[in-house]
Amino acid sequence: MAEFSIIDRYFKRTSKVDVSLGIGDDSAIITPPPSQQLVICTDTLVAGRHFPLETSAHAIGWKSVAVNLSDIAAMGAKPHSILLALSLPHVDEAWLAEFSRGLFDCCDQFNVSLIGGDTTQSTQLTISVTALGWIDHGQAVTRSGAQTGDYICVSGQVGDAAYGLKHLGHPLQHRLDYPTPRCQLGQQLKGLASSMIDISDGLAQDLGHILKASKVGAKLQLEQLPLDPSLKQIEPRHAWQYALAGGDDYELCFTISPQNYEKLQQQQLDVPLTIIGEITQQSGLLFEYMGDIYPLHVHGYQHFA
Ligand code: ADP
Ligand code: MG
């Protein structure tokens, strides 16, 4: 099957969002809404490295979009569209049908259009998605704004995806295969959160990026970590490793002043939030358990370790 038939059959659809020129020309064209900044990011999934080889094509399609929308959400931006660079070892039509169904399921859920891409042959299945979104000028929530005394919050539960990866077949594998980008929450935090990141490499490491960028430290209360009932049943120090070092959760971790947290509570949220700690002037990440300092060593995922 030729490249163009693949594109026509599996990836060309009429756009649901405002696109001036979509798939089919040399480039796509979109018209920026007035006084908005373009927020743009890209993430690559490599078979066997970013997902187990036996992952369903539908889940791979979903996840390749979801991880990018999560990065857009983590800036407080509204997602608009994606581009897809697909490298396939061979043309497997059943796989392509399921992959594109998963990709469009995620696009549809978050009102995003596929506006272009590239299709090539290569030895390894590799999926690169670029996502575009809009934010009111100057309003993006970066990693560098955390202030001493801010609460540290996370959405949903942490550690689920890592637990699912270790126990394939367990219901939590769904959280690994079908992460939910927190698109609505991200936009609600615009103007309220002082800093934000999405959790892809583990809470401790990703929070560490906020601390470094903001030149502050943090104290986390281990007993506050929002854990799935399955993780509450195992030994706490093992559960904390899943929660703090496990990647792929795609929850949002953000800092917020106590006053702005009150304002946030007055809004309708589509995911629960938990305050897990506080930003400190003293640099470094400290853990407490039931009021006492708890010595805990955590590692996040390192691509080149
Ligand atoms: P060019 O040769 O000019 O780079 P291509 O032949 O690669 O263009 O692609 C033709 C059109 O199809 C372009 O609009 C491109 O954005 C789109 N396209 C190619 N591959 C994909 C894909 N996997 N998903 C979505 N759009 C794609
Ligand atoms: Mg061209």
Short mmCIF file of C-alpha atoms and ligand atoms in Angstrom, two decimals:
data_model
loop_
_atom_site.label_atom_id
_atom_site.label_comp_id
_atom_site.label_asym_id
_atom_site.label_seq_id
_atom_site.Cartn_x
_atom_site.Cartn_y
_atom_site.Cartn_z
CA MET A 1 0.00 0.00 0.00
CA ALA A 2 1.39 3.39 -1.02
CA GLU A 3 2.08 6.18 1.42
CA PHE A 4 -0.70 8.34 -0.01
CA SER A 5 -3.30 5.59 0.23
CA ILE A 6 -2.34 5.09 3.90
CA ILE A 7 -2.78 8.79 4.58
CA ASP A 8 -6.09 8.98 2.70
CA ARG A 9 -7.53 5.85 4.20
CA TYR A 10 -6.45 6.19 7.82
CA PHE A 11 -5.53 9.77 8.61
CA LYS A 12 -7.46 12.17 6.40
CA ARG A 13 -10.71 13.35 7.98
CA THR A 14 -12.64 16.55 7.82
CA SER A 15 -11.45 18.76 10.62
CA LYS A 16 -13.74 19.50 13.52
CA VAL A 17 -11.76 22.48 14.77
CA ASP A 18 -10.97 25.68 12.92
CA VAL A 19 -8.20 24.86 10.41
CA SER A 20 -7.55 27.04 7.34
CA LEU A 21 -5.78 24.24 5.44
CA GLY A 22 -5.43 20.67 6.66
CA ILE A 23 -3.89 17.44 5.36
CA GLY A 24 -3.05 17.34 1.64
CA ASP A 25 -0.80 20.28 0.90
CA ASP A 26 2.87 20.88 1.68
CA SER A 27 2.01 22.45 5.03
CA ALA A 28 -1.08 23.04 7.11
CA ILE A 29 -2.35 26.54 7.85
CA ILE A 30 -4.09 27.70 10.99
CA THR A 31 -5.08 31.23 11.90
CA PRO A 32 -4.15 32.20 15.46
CA PRO A 33 -7.01 33.62 17.51
CA PRO A 34 -6.38 37.29 18.43
CA SER A 35 -4.01 37.92 21.37
CA GLN A 36 -3.12 34.25 21.79
CA GLN A 37 0.33 32.69 21.93
CA LEU A 38 1.10 29.40 20.20
CA VAL A 39 2.09 26.64 22.63
CA ILE A 40 3.81 23.75 20.89
CA CYS A 41 5.46 20.49 21.98
CA THR A 42 6.48 17.11 20.60
CA ASP A 43 6.90 13.65 22.08
CA THR A 44 8.08 10.40 20.52
CA LEU A 45 6.97 6.89 21.42
CA VAL A 46 9.32 4.06 20.45
CA ALA A 47 7.95 0.49 20.46
CA GLY A 48 9.43 -1.57 23.28
CA ARG A 49 10.78 1.50 25.04
CA HIS A 50 7.78 3.72 25.68
CA PHE A 51 5.18 0.97 25.56
CA PRO A 52 5.37 -2.84 25.82
CA LEU A 53 5.56 -4.50 22.37
CA GLU A 54 2.24 -6.27 22.97
CA THR A 55 0.35 -2.98 23.60
CA SER A 56 -2.79 -2.79 21.44
CA ALA A 57 -2.62 -0.54 18.39
CA HIS A 58 -5.66 1.35 19.68
CA ALA A 59 -3.89 2.14 22.96
CA ILE A 60 -0.72 3.23 21.13
CA GLY A 61 -2.80 5.62 19.01
CA TRP A 62 -4.54 7.03 22.09
CA LYS A 63 -1.38 7.37 24.13
CA SER A 64 0.67 9.05 21.41
CA VAL A 65 -1.86 11.90 21.38
CA ALA A 66 -2.57 11.91 25.13
CA VAL A 67 1.06 12.40 26.22
CA ASN A 68 1.32 15.50 24.02
CA LEU A 69 -2.01 16.98 25.12
CA SER A 70 -0.72 16.49 28.66
CA ASP A 71 2.26 18.75 27.90
CA ILE A 72 -0.09 21.38 26.46
CA ALA A 73 -2.31 21.09 29.55
CA ALA A 74 0.72 21.53 31.82
CA MET A 75 1.20 25.04 30.39
CA GLY A 76 -2.42 25.97 31.09
CA ALA A 77 -3.09 26.04 27.34
CA LYS A 78 -6.04 24.88 25.24
CA PRO A 79 -5.09 22.13 22.76
CA HIS A 80 -5.94 22.80 19.11
CA SER A 81 -4.32 20.31 16.74
CA ILE A 82 -1.61 17.70 16.22
CA LEU A 83 0.83 16.52 13.56
CA LEU A 84 1.82 12.86 13.31
CA ALA A 85 5.17 11.52 12.11
CA LEU A 86 4.78 7.78 11.74
CA SER A 87 7.63 5.33 11.01
CA LEU A 88 6.38 1.84 10.26
CA PRO A 89 8.42 -1.36 9.77
CA HIS A 90 5.73 -2.63 7.37
CA VAL A 91 2.17 -1.81 6.32
CA ASP A 92 -0.24 -3.78 8.49
CA GLU A 93 -3.72 -2.55 7.64
CA ALA A 94 -5.41 -4.08 10.68
CA TRP A 95 -2.84 -2.37 12.90
CA LEU A 96 -3.23 0.97 11.08
CA ALA A 97 -7.03 0.83 11.37
CA GLU A 98 -6.84 0.30 15.14
CA PHE A 99 -4.03 2.79 15.64
CA SER A 100 -5.88 5.55 13.80
CA ARG A 101 -9.10 4.72 15.67
CA GLY A 102 -7.27 5.15 19.01
CA LEU A 103 -5.60 8.34 17.82
CA PHE A 104 -8.89 9.89 16.68
CA ASP A 105 -10.72 8.71 19.83
CA CYS A 106 -8.29 10.79 21.86
CA CYS A 107 -8.46 13.71 19.40
CA ASP A 108 -12.26 13.68 19.53
CA GLN A 109 -12.42 13.51 23.31
CA PHE A 110 -10.31 16.65 23.60
CA ASN A 111 -11.57 18.42 20.48
CA VAL A 112 -8.29 18.35 18.60
CA SER A 113 -7.65 17.89 14.84
CA LEU A 114 -4.92 16.00 12.99
CA ILE A 115 -3.65 18.59 10.52
CA GLY A 116 -0.60 16.94 8.96
CA GLY A 117 2.35 14.67 9.37
CA ASP A 118 4.76 12.33 7.67
CA THR A 119 4.69 8.62 6.89
CA THR A 120 7.89 6.64 6.41
CA GLN A 121 9.25 3.13 6.53
CA SER A 122 11.84 2.24 9.16
CA THR A 123 13.02 -0.79 11.11
CA GLN A 124 11.39 0.29 14.35
CA LEU A 125 7.82 1.39 14.98
CA THR A 126 8.18 5.03 16.07
CA ILE A 127 5.40 7.53 16.57
CA SER A 128 6.14 11.23 16.94
CA VAL A 129 3.30 13.59 17.64
CA THR A 130 3.55 17.37 17.72
CA ALA A 131 0.75 19.19 19.51
CA LEU A 132 -0.30 22.81 19.14
CA GLY A 133 -2.40 24.84 21.52
CA TRP A 134 -3.32 28.41 22.41
CA ILE A 135 -2.86 30.46 25.54
CA ASP A 136 -3.79 34.07 26.37
CA HIS A 137 -0.68 36.15 25.79
CA GLY A 138 1.69 35.95 28.77
CA GLN A 139 -0.54 33.60 30.76
CA ALA A 140 1.32 30.29 30.34
CA VAL A 141 2.08 28.46 33.58
CA THR A 142 5.78 27.58 33.53
CA ARG A 143 7.95 25.54 35.89
CA SER A 144 9.68 28.53 37.38
CA GLY A 145 7.05 30.35 39.44
CA ALA A 146 6.82 28.31 42.66
CA GLN A 147 6.96 30.46 45.82
CA THR A 148 7.81 29.59 49.41
CA GLY A 149 4.58 28.70 51.23
CA ASP A 150 2.72 27.50 48.11
CA TYR A 151 0.86 24.22 48.36
CA ILE A 152 2.06 21.37 46.13
CA CYS A 153 -0.88 19.59 44.53
CA VAL A 154 -1.39 16.63 42.22
CA SER A 155 -4.42 15.60 40.22
CA GLY A 156 -5.87 12.07 40.30
CA GLN A 157 -3.69 9.24 41.59
CA VAL A 158 0.05 8.66 41.24
CA GLY A 159 1.88 5.37 40.75
CA ASP A 160 -0.94 3.66 38.86
CA ALA A 161 0.81 3.39 35.50
CA ALA A 162 4.06 2.06 36.99
CA TYR A 163 2.09 -0.51 38.99
CA GLY A 164 0.20 -1.47 35.83
CA LEU A 165 3.47 -1.89 33.92
CA LYS A 166 4.88 -4.17 36.64
CA HIS A 167 1.61 -6.17 36.79
CA LEU A 168 0.46 -6.42 33.16
CA GLY A 169 -3.12 -7.67 33.08
CA HIS A 170 -4.03 -5.88 36.34
CA PRO A 171 -6.86 -3.32 35.92
CA LEU A 172 -4.30 -0.52 36.48
CA GLN A 173 -2.70 -1.43 33.14
CA HIS A 174 -5.52 0.70 31.72
CA ARG A 175 -3.91 3.76 33.33
CA LEU A 176 -0.64 2.90 31.59
CA ASP A 177 -2.23 2.33 28.17
CA TYR A 178 -4.88 5.06 28.26
CA PRO A 179 -3.54 8.05 30.22
CA THR A 180 -6.00 10.93 30.58
CA PRO A 181 -4.47 14.30 29.76
CA ARG A 182 -5.83 16.82 32.28
CA CYS A 183 -6.81 19.35 29.63
CA GLN A 184 -9.68 20.99 31.48
CA LEU A 185 -7.85 21.25 34.80
CA GLY A 186 -4.76 22.69 33.10
CA GLN A 187 -6.81 25.54 31.64
CA GLN A 188 -8.58 26.16 34.95
CA LEU A 189 -5.17 26.56 36.62
CA LYS A 190 -4.17 29.36 34.27
CA GLY A 191 -3.92 32.51 36.39
CA LEU A 192 -4.06 30.48 39.63
CA ALA A 193 -1.15 27.99 39.72
CA SER A 194 2.30 29.50 40.26
CA SER A 195 4.09 26.63 38.48
CA MET A 196 3.07 23.39 36.81
CA ILE A 197 4.43 20.22 35.20
CA ASP A 198 2.86 17.00 33.96
CA ILE A 199 4.12 13.80 35.54
CA SER A 200 5.77 11.65 32.88
CA ASP A 201 9.00 10.55 34.59
CA GLY A 202 7.79 10.16 38.18
CA LEU A 203 6.48 12.69 40.69
CA ALA A 204 9.78 13.16 42.57
CA GLN A 205 11.82 13.82 39.44
CA ASP A 206 9.19 16.02 37.80
CA LEU A 207 8.59 18.03 40.96
CA GLY A 208 12.40 18.31 41.10
CA HIS A 209 12.25 20.20 37.77
CA ILE A 210 9.87 22.75 39.32
CA LEU A 211 12.11 23.14 42.38
CA LYS A 212 15.20 23.67 40.27
CA ALA A 213 13.53 26.11 37.86
CA SER A 214 11.93 28.02 40.74
CA LYS A 215 15.04 27.89 42.99
CA VAL A 216 13.08 26.60 45.97
CA GLY A 217 12.72 23.36 47.95
CA ALA A 218 9.81 21.21 49.07
CA LYS A 219 8.47 19.09 51.87
CA LEU A 220 6.15 16.23 50.92
CA GLN A 221 3.83 14.37 53.28
CA LEU A 222 4.06 10.71 52.28
CA GLU A 223 0.74 9.84 53.93
CA GLN A 224 -0.99 12.35 51.65
CA LEU A 225 0.07 10.73 48.36
CA PRO A 226 -3.14 9.86 46.47
CA LEU A 227 -2.84 6.09 45.94
CA ASP A 228 -5.10 3.56 44.27
CA PRO A 229 -6.57 0.95 46.67
CA SER A 230 -4.26 -1.64 45.04
CA LEU A 231 -1.21 0.37 46.11
CA LYS A 232 -2.59 0.95 49.60
CA GLN A 233 -2.55 -2.81 50.11
CA ILE A 234 1.18 -3.21 49.58
CA GLU A 235 3.95 -2.16 51.96
CA PRO A 236 3.94 1.66 52.14
CA ARG A 237 7.60 2.08 51.18
CA HIS A 238 6.96 0.06 48.00
CA ALA A 239 3.79 2.00 47.24
CA TRP A 240 5.71 5.28 47.65
CA GLN A 241 8.30 4.13 45.13
CA TYR A 242 5.54 3.53 42.56
CA ALA A 243 4.00 6.90 43.40
CA LEU A 244 7.23 8.93 43.45
CA ALA A 245 9.49 7.14 40.96
CA GLY A 246 6.96 5.55 38.60
CA GLY A 247 6.49 7.34 35.29
CA ASP A 248 3.63 7.57 32.80
CA ASP A 249 0.94 8.92 35.14
CA TYR A 250 0.31 12.09 33.10
CA GLU A 251 -1.29 13.76 36.09
CA LEU A 252 -0.61 17.44 36.73
CA CYS A 253 1.66 18.52 39.58
CA PHE A 254 1.37 22.23 40.39
CA THR A 255 2.09 24.77 43.07
CA ILE A 256 -0.49 27.30 44.19
CA SER A 257 -0.81 29.92 46.91
CA PRO A 258 -3.32 29.10 49.70
CA GLN A 259 -5.51 32.05 48.54
CA ASN A 260 -5.62 30.82 44.94
CA TYR A 261 -6.30 27.28 46.15
CA GLU A 262 -9.47 28.63 47.80
CA LYS A 263 -10.49 30.21 44.47
CA LEU A 264 -9.83 26.95 42.65
CA GLN A 265 -12.06 25.08 45.12
CA GLN A 266 -14.98 27.26 43.99
CA GLN A 267 -14.73 25.85 40.46
CA GLN A 268 -16.20 22.61 39.20
CA LEU A 269 -13.25 20.24 38.59
CA ASP A 270 -13.35 17.01 36.57
CA VAL A 271 -10.61 15.30 38.62
CA PRO A 272 -9.87 15.22 42.36
CA LEU A 273 -6.91 17.21 43.68
CA THR A 274 -4.69 16.42 46.65
CA ILE A 275 -2.37 18.73 48.56
CA ILE A 276 0.74 16.63 49.09
CA GLY A 277 3.18 19.15 50.50
CA GLU A 278 4.53 22.65 50.60
CA ILE A 279 7.21 24.74 48.91
CA THR A 280 10.08 25.68 51.22
CA GLN A 281 12.81 28.29 51.00
CA GLN A 282 15.40 25.65 51.92
CA SER A 283 16.42 23.83 48.72
CA GLY A 284 16.04 20.06 48.28
CA LEU A 285 13.13 17.63 48.56
CA LEU A 286 12.29 16.37 52.06
CA PHE A 287 9.82 13.65 52.95
CA GLU A 288 7.73 13.52 56.11
CA TYR A 289 5.64 10.69 57.44
CA MET A 290 3.14 11.42 60.20
CA GLY A 291 4.97 14.60 61.14
CA ASP A 292 8.50 13.19 61.21
CA ILE A 293 11.27 13.41 58.61
CA TYR A 294 11.38 10.13 56.69
CA PRO A 295 14.59 9.14 54.88
CA LEU A 296 13.55 7.99 51.41
CA HIS A 297 15.61 7.62 48.26
CA VAL A 298 13.72 7.80 44.96
CA HIS A 299 14.77 7.59 41.34
CA GLY A 300 12.86 8.69 38.25
CA TYR A 301 13.15 7.27 34.77
CA GLN A 302 16.40 8.11 32.94
CA HIS A 303 16.47 7.61 29.17
CA PHE A 304 20.25 7.43 28.86
CA ALA A 305 21.13 5.83 32.21
P1 ADP B 1 5.59 16.36 1.47
O1 ADP B 1 6.20 15.36 0.55
O2 ADP B 1 5.27 17.67 0.85
O3 ADP B 1 6.33 16.49 2.76
P2 ADP B 1 3.86 14.27 2.16
O4 ADP B 1 3.75 13.55 0.89
O5 ADP B 1 4.81 13.77 3.21
O6 ADP B 1 4.17 15.78 1.86
O7 ADP B 1 2.43 14.36 2.83
C1 ADP B 1 1.29 14.74 2.09
C2 ADP B 1 0.27 15.31 3.03
O8 ADP B 1 -0.15 14.34 3.96
C3 ADP B 1 0.81 16.47 3.87
O9 ADP B 1 -0.25 17.41 4.04
C4 ADP B 1 1.17 15.84 5.18
O10 ADP B 1 1.08 16.76 6.23
C5 ADP B 1 0.13 14.74 5.28
N1 ADP B 1 0.57 13.55 6.03
C6 ADP B 1 1.58 12.70 5.73
N2 ADP B 1 1.66 11.68 6.61
C7 ADP B 1 0.68 11.90 7.52
C8 ADP B 1 0.24 11.23 8.69
N3 ADP B 1 0.82 10.10 9.14
N4 ADP B 1 -0.81 11.76 9.36
C9 ADP B 1 -1.37 12.89 8.94
N5 ADP B 1 -1.05 13.58 7.86
C10 ADP B 1 -0.02 13.09 7.14
MG MG B 2 5.96 19.05 -0.17
#
